[in-house]
Short mmCIF file of C-alpha atoms in Angstrom, two decimals:
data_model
loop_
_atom_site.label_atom_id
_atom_site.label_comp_id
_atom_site.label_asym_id
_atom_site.label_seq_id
_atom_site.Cartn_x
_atom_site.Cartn_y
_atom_site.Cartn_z
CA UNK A 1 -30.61 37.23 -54.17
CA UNK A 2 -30.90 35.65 -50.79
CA UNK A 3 -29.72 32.48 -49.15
CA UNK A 4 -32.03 30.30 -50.37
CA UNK A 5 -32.17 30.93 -53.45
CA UNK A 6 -28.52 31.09 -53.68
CA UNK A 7 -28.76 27.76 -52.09
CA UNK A 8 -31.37 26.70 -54.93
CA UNK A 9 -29.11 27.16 -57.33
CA UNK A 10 -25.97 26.18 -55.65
CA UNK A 11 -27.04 22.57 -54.37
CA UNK A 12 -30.42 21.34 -55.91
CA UNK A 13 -28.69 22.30 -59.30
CA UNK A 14 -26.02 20.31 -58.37
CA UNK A 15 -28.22 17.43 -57.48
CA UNK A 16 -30.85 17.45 -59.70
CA UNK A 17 -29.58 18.94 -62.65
CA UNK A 18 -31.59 22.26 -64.32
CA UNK A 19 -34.94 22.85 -63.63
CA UNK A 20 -36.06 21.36 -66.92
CA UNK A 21 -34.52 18.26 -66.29
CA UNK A 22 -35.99 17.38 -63.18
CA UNK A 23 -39.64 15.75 -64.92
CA UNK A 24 -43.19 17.98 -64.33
CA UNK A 25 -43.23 20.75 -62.20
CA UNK A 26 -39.31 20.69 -61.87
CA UNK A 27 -39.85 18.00 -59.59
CA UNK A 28 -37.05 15.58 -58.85
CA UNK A 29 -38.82 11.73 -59.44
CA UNK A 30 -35.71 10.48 -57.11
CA UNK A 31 -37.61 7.76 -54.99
CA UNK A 32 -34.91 7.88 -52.13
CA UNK A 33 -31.64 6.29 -51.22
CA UNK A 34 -31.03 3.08 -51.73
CA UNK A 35 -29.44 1.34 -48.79
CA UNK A 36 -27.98 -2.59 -48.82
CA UNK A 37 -28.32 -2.27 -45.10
CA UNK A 38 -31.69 -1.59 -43.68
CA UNK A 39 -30.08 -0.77 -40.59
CA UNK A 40 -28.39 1.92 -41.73
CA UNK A 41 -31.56 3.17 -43.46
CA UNK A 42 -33.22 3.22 -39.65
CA UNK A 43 -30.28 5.67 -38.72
CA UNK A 44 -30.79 7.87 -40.98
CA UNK A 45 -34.48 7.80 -40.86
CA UNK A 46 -34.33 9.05 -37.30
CA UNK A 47 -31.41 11.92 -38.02
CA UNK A 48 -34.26 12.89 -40.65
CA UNK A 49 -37.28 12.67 -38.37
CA UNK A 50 -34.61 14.79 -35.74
CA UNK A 51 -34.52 17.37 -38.52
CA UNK A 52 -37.82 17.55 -39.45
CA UNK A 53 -39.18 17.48 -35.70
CA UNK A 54 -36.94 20.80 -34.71
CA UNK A 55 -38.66 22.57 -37.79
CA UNK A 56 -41.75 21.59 -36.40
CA UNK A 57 -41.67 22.64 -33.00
CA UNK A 58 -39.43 25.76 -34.06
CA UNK A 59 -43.00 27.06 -36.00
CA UNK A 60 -40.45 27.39 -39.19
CA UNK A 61 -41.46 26.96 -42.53
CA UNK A 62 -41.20 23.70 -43.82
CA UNK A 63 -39.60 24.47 -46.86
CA UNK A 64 -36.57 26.95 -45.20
CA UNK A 65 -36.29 24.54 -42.79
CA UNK A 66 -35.37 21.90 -45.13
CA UNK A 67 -33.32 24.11 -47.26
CA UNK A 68 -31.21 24.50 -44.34
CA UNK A 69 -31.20 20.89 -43.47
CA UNK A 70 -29.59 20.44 -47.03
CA UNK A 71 -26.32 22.53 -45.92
CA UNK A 72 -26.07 20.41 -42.11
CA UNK A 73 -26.95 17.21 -43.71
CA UNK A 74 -23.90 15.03 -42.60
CA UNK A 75 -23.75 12.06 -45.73
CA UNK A 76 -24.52 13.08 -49.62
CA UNK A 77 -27.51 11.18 -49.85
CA UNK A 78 -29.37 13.13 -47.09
CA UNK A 79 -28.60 16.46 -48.42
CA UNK A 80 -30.07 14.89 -51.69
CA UNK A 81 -32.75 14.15 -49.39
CA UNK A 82 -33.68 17.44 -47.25
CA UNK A 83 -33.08 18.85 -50.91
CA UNK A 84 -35.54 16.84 -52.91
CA UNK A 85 -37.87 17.46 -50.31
CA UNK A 86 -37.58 21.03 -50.34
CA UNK A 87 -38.22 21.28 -54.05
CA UNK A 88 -41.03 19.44 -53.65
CA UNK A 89 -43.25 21.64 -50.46
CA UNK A 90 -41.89 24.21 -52.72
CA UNK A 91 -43.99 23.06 -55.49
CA UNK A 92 -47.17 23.54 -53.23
CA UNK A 93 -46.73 19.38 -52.24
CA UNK A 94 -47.41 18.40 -48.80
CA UNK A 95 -45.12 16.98 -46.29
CA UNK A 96 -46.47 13.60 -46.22
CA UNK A 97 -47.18 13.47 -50.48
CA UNK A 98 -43.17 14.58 -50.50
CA UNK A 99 -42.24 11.40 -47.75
CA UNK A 100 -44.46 9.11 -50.01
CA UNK A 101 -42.36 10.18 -53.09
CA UNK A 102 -39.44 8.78 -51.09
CA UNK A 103 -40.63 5.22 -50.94
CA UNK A 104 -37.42 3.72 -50.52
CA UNK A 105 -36.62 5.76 -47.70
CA UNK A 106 -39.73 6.25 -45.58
CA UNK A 107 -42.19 3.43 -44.55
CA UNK A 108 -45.77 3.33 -45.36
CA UNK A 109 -46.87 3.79 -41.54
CA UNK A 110 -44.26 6.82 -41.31
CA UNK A 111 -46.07 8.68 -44.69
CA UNK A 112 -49.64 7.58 -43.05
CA UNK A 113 -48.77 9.40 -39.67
CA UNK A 114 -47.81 12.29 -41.21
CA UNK A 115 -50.87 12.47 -43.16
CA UNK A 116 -52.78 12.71 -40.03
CA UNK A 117 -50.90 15.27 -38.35
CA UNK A 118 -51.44 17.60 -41.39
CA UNK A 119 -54.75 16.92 -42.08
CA UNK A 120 -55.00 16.75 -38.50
CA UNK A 121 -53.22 20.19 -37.40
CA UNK A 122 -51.23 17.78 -34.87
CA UNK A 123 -48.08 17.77 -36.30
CA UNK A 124 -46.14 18.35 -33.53
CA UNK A 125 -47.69 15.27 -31.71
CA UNK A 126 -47.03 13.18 -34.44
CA UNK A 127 -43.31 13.40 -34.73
CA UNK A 128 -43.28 13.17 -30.54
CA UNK A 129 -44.81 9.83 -31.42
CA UNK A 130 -42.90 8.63 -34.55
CA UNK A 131 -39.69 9.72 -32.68
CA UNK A 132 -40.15 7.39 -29.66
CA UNK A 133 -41.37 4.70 -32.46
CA UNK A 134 -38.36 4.92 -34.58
CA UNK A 135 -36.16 4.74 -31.38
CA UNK A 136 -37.56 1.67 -30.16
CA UNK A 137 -37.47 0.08 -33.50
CA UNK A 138 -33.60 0.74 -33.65
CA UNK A 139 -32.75 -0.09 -30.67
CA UNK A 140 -34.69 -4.08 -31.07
CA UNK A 141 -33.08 -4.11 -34.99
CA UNK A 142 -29.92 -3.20 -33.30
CA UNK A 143 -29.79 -6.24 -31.03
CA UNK A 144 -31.68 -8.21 -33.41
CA UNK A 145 -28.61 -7.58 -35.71
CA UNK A 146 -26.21 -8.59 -32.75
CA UNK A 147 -27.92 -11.50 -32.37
CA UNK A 148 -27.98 -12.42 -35.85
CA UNK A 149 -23.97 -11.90 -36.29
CA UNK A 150 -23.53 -13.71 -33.25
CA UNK A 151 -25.58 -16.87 -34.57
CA UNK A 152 -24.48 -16.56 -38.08
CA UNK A 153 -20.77 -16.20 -37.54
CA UNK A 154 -21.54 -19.69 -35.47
CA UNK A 155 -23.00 -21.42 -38.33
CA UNK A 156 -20.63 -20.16 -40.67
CA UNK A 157 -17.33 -21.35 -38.77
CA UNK A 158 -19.25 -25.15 -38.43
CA UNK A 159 -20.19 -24.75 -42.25
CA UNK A 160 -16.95 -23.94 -42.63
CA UNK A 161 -15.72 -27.07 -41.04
CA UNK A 162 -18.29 -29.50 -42.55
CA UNK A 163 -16.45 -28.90 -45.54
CA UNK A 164 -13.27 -28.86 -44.77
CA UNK A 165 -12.74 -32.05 -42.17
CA UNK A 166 -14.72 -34.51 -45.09
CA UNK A 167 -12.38 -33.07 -47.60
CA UNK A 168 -9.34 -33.69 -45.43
CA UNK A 169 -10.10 -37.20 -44.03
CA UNK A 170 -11.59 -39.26 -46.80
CA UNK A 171 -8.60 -39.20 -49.25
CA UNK A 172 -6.82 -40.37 -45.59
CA UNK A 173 -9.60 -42.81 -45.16
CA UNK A 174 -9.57 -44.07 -49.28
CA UNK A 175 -5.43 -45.05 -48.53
CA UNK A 176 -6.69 -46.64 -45.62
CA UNK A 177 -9.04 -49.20 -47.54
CA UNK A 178 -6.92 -49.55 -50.22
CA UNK A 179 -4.08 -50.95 -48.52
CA UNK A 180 -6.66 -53.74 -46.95
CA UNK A 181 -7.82 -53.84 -50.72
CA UNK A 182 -11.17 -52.99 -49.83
CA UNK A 183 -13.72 -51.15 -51.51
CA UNK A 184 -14.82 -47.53 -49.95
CA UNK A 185 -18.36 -48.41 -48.12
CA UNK A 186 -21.46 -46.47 -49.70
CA UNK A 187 -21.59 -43.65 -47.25
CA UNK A 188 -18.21 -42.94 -47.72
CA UNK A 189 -18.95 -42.33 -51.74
CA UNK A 190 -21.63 -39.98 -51.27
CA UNK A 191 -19.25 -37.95 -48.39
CA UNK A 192 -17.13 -37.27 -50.88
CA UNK A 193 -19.51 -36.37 -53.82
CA UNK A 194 -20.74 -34.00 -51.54
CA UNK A 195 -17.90 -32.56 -50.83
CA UNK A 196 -17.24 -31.69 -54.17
CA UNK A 197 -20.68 -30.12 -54.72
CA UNK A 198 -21.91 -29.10 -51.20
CA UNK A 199 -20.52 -25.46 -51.50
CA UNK A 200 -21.68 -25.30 -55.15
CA UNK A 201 -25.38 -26.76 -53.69
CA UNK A 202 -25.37 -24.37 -51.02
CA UNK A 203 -24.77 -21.19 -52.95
CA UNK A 204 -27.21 -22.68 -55.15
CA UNK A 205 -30.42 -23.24 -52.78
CA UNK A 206 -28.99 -19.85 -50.63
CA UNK A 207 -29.85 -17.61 -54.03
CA UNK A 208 -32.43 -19.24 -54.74
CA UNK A 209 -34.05 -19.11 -51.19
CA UNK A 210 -33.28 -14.67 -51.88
CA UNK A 211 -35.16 -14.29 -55.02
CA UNK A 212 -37.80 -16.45 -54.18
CA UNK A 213 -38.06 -14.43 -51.10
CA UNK A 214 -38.09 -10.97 -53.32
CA UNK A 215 -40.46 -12.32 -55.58
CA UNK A 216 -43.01 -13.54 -53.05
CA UNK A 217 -42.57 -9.97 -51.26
CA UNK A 218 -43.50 -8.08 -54.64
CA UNK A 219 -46.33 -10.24 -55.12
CA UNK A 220 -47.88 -9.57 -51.44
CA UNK A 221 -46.90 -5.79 -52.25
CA UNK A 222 -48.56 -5.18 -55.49
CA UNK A 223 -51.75 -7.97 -55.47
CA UNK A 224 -54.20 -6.97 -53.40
CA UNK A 225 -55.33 -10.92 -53.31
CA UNK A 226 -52.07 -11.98 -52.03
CA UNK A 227 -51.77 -9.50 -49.79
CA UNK A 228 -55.30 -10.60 -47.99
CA UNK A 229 -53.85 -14.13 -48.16
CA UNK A 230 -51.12 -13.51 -46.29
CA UNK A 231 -53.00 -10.97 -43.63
CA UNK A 232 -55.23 -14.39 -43.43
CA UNK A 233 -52.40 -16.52 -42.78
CA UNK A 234 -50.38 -14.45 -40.55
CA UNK A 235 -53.60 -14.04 -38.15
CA UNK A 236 -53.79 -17.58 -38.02
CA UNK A 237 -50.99 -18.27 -35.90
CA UNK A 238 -51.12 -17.02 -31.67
CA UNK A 239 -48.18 -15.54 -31.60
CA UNK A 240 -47.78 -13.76 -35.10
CA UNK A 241 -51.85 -13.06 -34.53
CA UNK A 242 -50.14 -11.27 -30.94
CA UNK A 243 -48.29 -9.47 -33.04
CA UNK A 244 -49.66 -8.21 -36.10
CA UNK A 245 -53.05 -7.26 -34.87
CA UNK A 246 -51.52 -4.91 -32.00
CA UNK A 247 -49.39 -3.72 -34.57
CA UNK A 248 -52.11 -2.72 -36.73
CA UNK A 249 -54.55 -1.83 -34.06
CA UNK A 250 -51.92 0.76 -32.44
CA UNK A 251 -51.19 2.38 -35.62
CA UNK A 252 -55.10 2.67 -36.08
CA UNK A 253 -56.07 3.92 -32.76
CA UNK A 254 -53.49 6.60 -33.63
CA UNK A 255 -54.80 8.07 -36.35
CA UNK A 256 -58.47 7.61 -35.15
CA UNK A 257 -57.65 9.44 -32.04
CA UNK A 258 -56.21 12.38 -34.35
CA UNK A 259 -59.18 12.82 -36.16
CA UNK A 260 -61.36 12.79 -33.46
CA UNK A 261 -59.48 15.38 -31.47
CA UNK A 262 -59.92 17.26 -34.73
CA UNK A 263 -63.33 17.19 -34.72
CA UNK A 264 -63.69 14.72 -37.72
CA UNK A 265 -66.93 12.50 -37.22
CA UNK A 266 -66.17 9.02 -36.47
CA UNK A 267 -67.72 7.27 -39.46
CA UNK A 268 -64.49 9.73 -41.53
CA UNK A 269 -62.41 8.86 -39.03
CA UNK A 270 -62.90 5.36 -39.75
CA UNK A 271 -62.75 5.47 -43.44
CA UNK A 272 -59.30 7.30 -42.87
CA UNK A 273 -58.04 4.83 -40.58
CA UNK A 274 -59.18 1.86 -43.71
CA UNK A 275 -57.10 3.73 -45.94
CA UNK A 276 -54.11 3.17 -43.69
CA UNK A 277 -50.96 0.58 -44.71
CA UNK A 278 -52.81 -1.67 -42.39
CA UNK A 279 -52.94 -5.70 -42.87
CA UNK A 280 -55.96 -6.40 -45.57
CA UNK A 281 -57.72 -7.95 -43.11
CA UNK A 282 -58.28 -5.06 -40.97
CA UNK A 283 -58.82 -2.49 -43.13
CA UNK A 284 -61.65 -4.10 -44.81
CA UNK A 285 -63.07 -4.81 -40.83
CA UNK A 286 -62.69 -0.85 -40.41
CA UNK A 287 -64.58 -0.41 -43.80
CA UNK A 288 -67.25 -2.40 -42.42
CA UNK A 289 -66.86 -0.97 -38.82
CA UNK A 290 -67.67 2.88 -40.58
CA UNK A 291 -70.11 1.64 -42.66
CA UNK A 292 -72.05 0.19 -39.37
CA UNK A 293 -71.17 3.83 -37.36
CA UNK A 294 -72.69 6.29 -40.21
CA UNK A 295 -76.08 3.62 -40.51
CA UNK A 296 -76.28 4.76 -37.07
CA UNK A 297 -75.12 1.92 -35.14
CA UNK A 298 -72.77 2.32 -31.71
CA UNK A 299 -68.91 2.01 -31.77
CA UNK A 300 -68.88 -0.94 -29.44
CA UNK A 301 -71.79 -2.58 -31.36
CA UNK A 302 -69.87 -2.29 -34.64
CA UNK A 303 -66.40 -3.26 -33.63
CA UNK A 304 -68.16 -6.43 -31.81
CA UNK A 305 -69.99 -7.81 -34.86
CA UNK A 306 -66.32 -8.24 -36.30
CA UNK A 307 -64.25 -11.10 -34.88
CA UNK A 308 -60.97 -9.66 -35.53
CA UNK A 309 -60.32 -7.22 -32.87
CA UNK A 310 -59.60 -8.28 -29.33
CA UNK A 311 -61.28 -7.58 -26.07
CA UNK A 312 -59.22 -5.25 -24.81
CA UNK A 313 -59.80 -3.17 -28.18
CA UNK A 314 -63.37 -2.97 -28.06
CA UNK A 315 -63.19 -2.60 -24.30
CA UNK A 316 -61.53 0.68 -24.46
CA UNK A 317 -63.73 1.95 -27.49
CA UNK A 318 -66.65 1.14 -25.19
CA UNK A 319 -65.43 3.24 -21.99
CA UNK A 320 -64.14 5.95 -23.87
CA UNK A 321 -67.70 6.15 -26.23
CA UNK A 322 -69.56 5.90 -23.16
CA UNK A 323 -67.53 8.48 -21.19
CA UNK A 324 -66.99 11.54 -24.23
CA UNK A 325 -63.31 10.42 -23.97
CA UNK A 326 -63.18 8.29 -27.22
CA UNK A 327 -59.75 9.98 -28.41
CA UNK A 328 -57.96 9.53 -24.81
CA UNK A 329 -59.25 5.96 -24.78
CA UNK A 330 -57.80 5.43 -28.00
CA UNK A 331 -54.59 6.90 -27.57
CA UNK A 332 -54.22 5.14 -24.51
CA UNK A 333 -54.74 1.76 -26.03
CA UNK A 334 -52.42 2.80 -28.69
CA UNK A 335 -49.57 3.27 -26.38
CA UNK A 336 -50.51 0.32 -24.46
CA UNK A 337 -50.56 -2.50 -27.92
CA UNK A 338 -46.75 -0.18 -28.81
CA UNK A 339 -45.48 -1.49 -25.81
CA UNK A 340 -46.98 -4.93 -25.57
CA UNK A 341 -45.25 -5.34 -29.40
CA UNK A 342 -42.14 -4.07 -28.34
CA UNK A 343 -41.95 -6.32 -25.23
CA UNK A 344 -43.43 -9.61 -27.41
CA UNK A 345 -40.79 -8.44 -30.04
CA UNK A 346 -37.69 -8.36 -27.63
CA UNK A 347 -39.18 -12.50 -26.43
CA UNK A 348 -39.10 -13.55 -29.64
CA UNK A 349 -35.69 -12.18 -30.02
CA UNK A 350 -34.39 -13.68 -26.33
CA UNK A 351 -35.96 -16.53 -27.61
CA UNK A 352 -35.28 -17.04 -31.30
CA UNK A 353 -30.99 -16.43 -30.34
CA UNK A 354 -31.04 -19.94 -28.07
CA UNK A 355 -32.82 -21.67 -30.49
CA UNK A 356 -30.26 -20.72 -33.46
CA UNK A 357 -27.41 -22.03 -31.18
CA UNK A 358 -29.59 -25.27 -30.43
CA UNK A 359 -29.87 -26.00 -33.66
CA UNK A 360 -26.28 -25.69 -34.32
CA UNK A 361 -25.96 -27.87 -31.64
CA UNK A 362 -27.84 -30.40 -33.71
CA UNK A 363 -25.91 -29.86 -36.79
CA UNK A 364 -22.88 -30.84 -35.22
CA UNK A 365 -24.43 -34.23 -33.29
CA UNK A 366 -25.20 -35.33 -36.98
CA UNK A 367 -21.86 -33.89 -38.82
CA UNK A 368 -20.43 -36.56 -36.04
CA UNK A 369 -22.92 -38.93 -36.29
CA UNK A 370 -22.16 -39.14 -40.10
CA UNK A 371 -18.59 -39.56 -39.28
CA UNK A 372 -18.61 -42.06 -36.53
CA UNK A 373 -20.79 -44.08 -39.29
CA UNK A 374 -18.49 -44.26 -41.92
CA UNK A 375 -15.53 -45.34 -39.53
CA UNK A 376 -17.91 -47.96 -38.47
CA UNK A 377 -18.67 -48.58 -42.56
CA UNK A 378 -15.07 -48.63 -42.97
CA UNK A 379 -14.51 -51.43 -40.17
CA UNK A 380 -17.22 -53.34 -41.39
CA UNK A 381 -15.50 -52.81 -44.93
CA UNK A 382 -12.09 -53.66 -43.62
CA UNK A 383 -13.33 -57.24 -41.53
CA UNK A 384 -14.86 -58.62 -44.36
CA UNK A 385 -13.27 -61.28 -46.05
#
């Protein structure tokens, strides 16, 4: 008996349970961890794509290679991971059919690029490029996440306080009127109903505000009309519009440029590129795009009789159709829209952090406000006859 199947026995028993148990094929239906913080997800996802890239370039077999991944793994639920996977390319499943298993772990544009480097024969290239992807996404959800502690901890110390000074002044302020044997003014009333249920309110509306938020996601995810609605919507605005169409467009030109360089005719390539996790809008302007290509009709002419791609997009289709180098234009434009997206993301960010403290700022000009008016309620209160 060798290693791995000593190692079969050893560790996926231990994971999965018996053959038998593990549904058809002995296949484990484990979708993934489950992580409470996304960031911590990210981590892992690039200590996976690590893994999985020095199998790759080391020309080992996929499914050894994981089986050894299983014994590095650092945390239990990667070993689960390399593990599950393992079973599965054992099984005769393909990489990216495997990642797609593991929904909760791996993204849908992470199980689309690895599609097209296997059907491709560009593996290798595509982990170089999900690699430098995944880094620059951690490294903006890292100081996104900085940001965010930084701003919430702020609003939580003045929420904090908004409580606490209105609950510690108006009994001071109600033996204050009552010696003058006056009654408390209006304003004063309602401060101190809400102190009583402001937390309770704000718990209240905070919930709320999270499954509201989970429920509109699941809708967008599983409705194909809501999902078009919102592609609609988010296209609408400049600077989302900035965003998600270079998004899209990159992750596109990527997988167009792989099937070219294998090859594939461009009218395939297209219909590949539709099937992507793309925003509803575009992939129905790529169906129409292909449809355009295989009646015959140029690349340029087809992408220009849709409104939805930009200038620069078509631009680059048109040089590179007109020069034979359709798959280096594209891959250039690809790495061009990654970086514009990055350096739009990291404004937003620069951006979005003063804003949060500005609007702090606000929230404590009214807390005052509201408290310089009721001392001027309670004067008014106190000169009255």
């Amino acid at each position: 008996m060798n290693w791995r199947e000593n190692l079969s026995i050893d560790v996926r028993s231990f994971l999965f349970g018996p053959p038998e148990e593990r549904g058809a094929g002995g296949r484990s239906a484990w979708r993934g961890p489950f992580y409470l913080r996304q960031n911590r997800r990210w981590r892992d996802l690039i200590m996976v794509t690590d893994q999985m890239t020095a199998i790759v370039f080391a020309n080992a077999s996929l499914p050894d290679g994981f089986d050894a991944a299983t014994a590095d793994a650092p945390t239990y639920p990667m070993k689960r991971m390399f593990a599950a996977m393992a079973n599965d390319l054992d099984s005769g499943m393909a990489l990216h059919e495997s990642a797609a298993w593991r929904s909760r772990f791996f993204p849908k544009f992470y199980v689309d690029m690895l599609r097209t480097g296997e059907e491709t024969g560009r593996l290798n290239e595509t982990f170089d490029s999900l690699r430098a992807i995944l880094q620059r996404t951690w490294e903006l959800r890292t100081r996104a996440v900085q940001y965010g502690a930084y701003i919430g901890l702020v609003w939580l110390v003045l929420i904090v306080i908004s409580f606490l000074i209105p609950a510690y002044i108006i009994p001071i302020f109600k033996d204050m009127l009552k010696e003058f044997s006056t009654e408390p003014p209006a304003l004063l009333a309602y401060a101190e109903s809400y102190v009583i249920v402001g937390p309770l309110r704000s718990v209240f509306f905070f919930v709320l505000f999270l499954f509201l938020w989970k429920i509109a996601a699941l809708v967008v995810r599983h409705s194909a009309v809501a999902s078009a609605l919102v592609g609609r919507v988010a296209l609408s605005f400049p600077l989302t519009r900035e965003l998600v169409s270079k998004r899209n467009l990159a992750h596109a030109a990527f997988t167009l440029a792989k099937f070219l360089r294998a090859r594939v005719p461009l009218n395939e390539a297209l219909e590949s590129a539709a099937n992507l996790g793309l925003n509803a809008v575009y992939r129905r302007a790529f169906i129409r795009v292909s449809d355009r290509v295989a009646s015959g009709a140029s690349f340029k002419a087809a992408l220009e009789s849709e409104r939805v791609f930009p200038e620069s997009f078509i631009g680059f289709a048109s040089m590179g159709e007109t020069s034979g180098l359709l798959p280096e234009a594209l891959e250039r434009v690809e790495q061009l829209y990654r970086r514009q997206v990055a350096r739009t993301e990291r404004v937003l960010l620069d951006v979005v952090s003063p804003i949060g403290i500005l609007a702090a700022g606000a929230f404590v000009l009214l807390f005052f406000s509201y408290v310089i008016v009721s001392l001027a309620g309670m004067a008014d209160s106190i000169a009255m006859p």
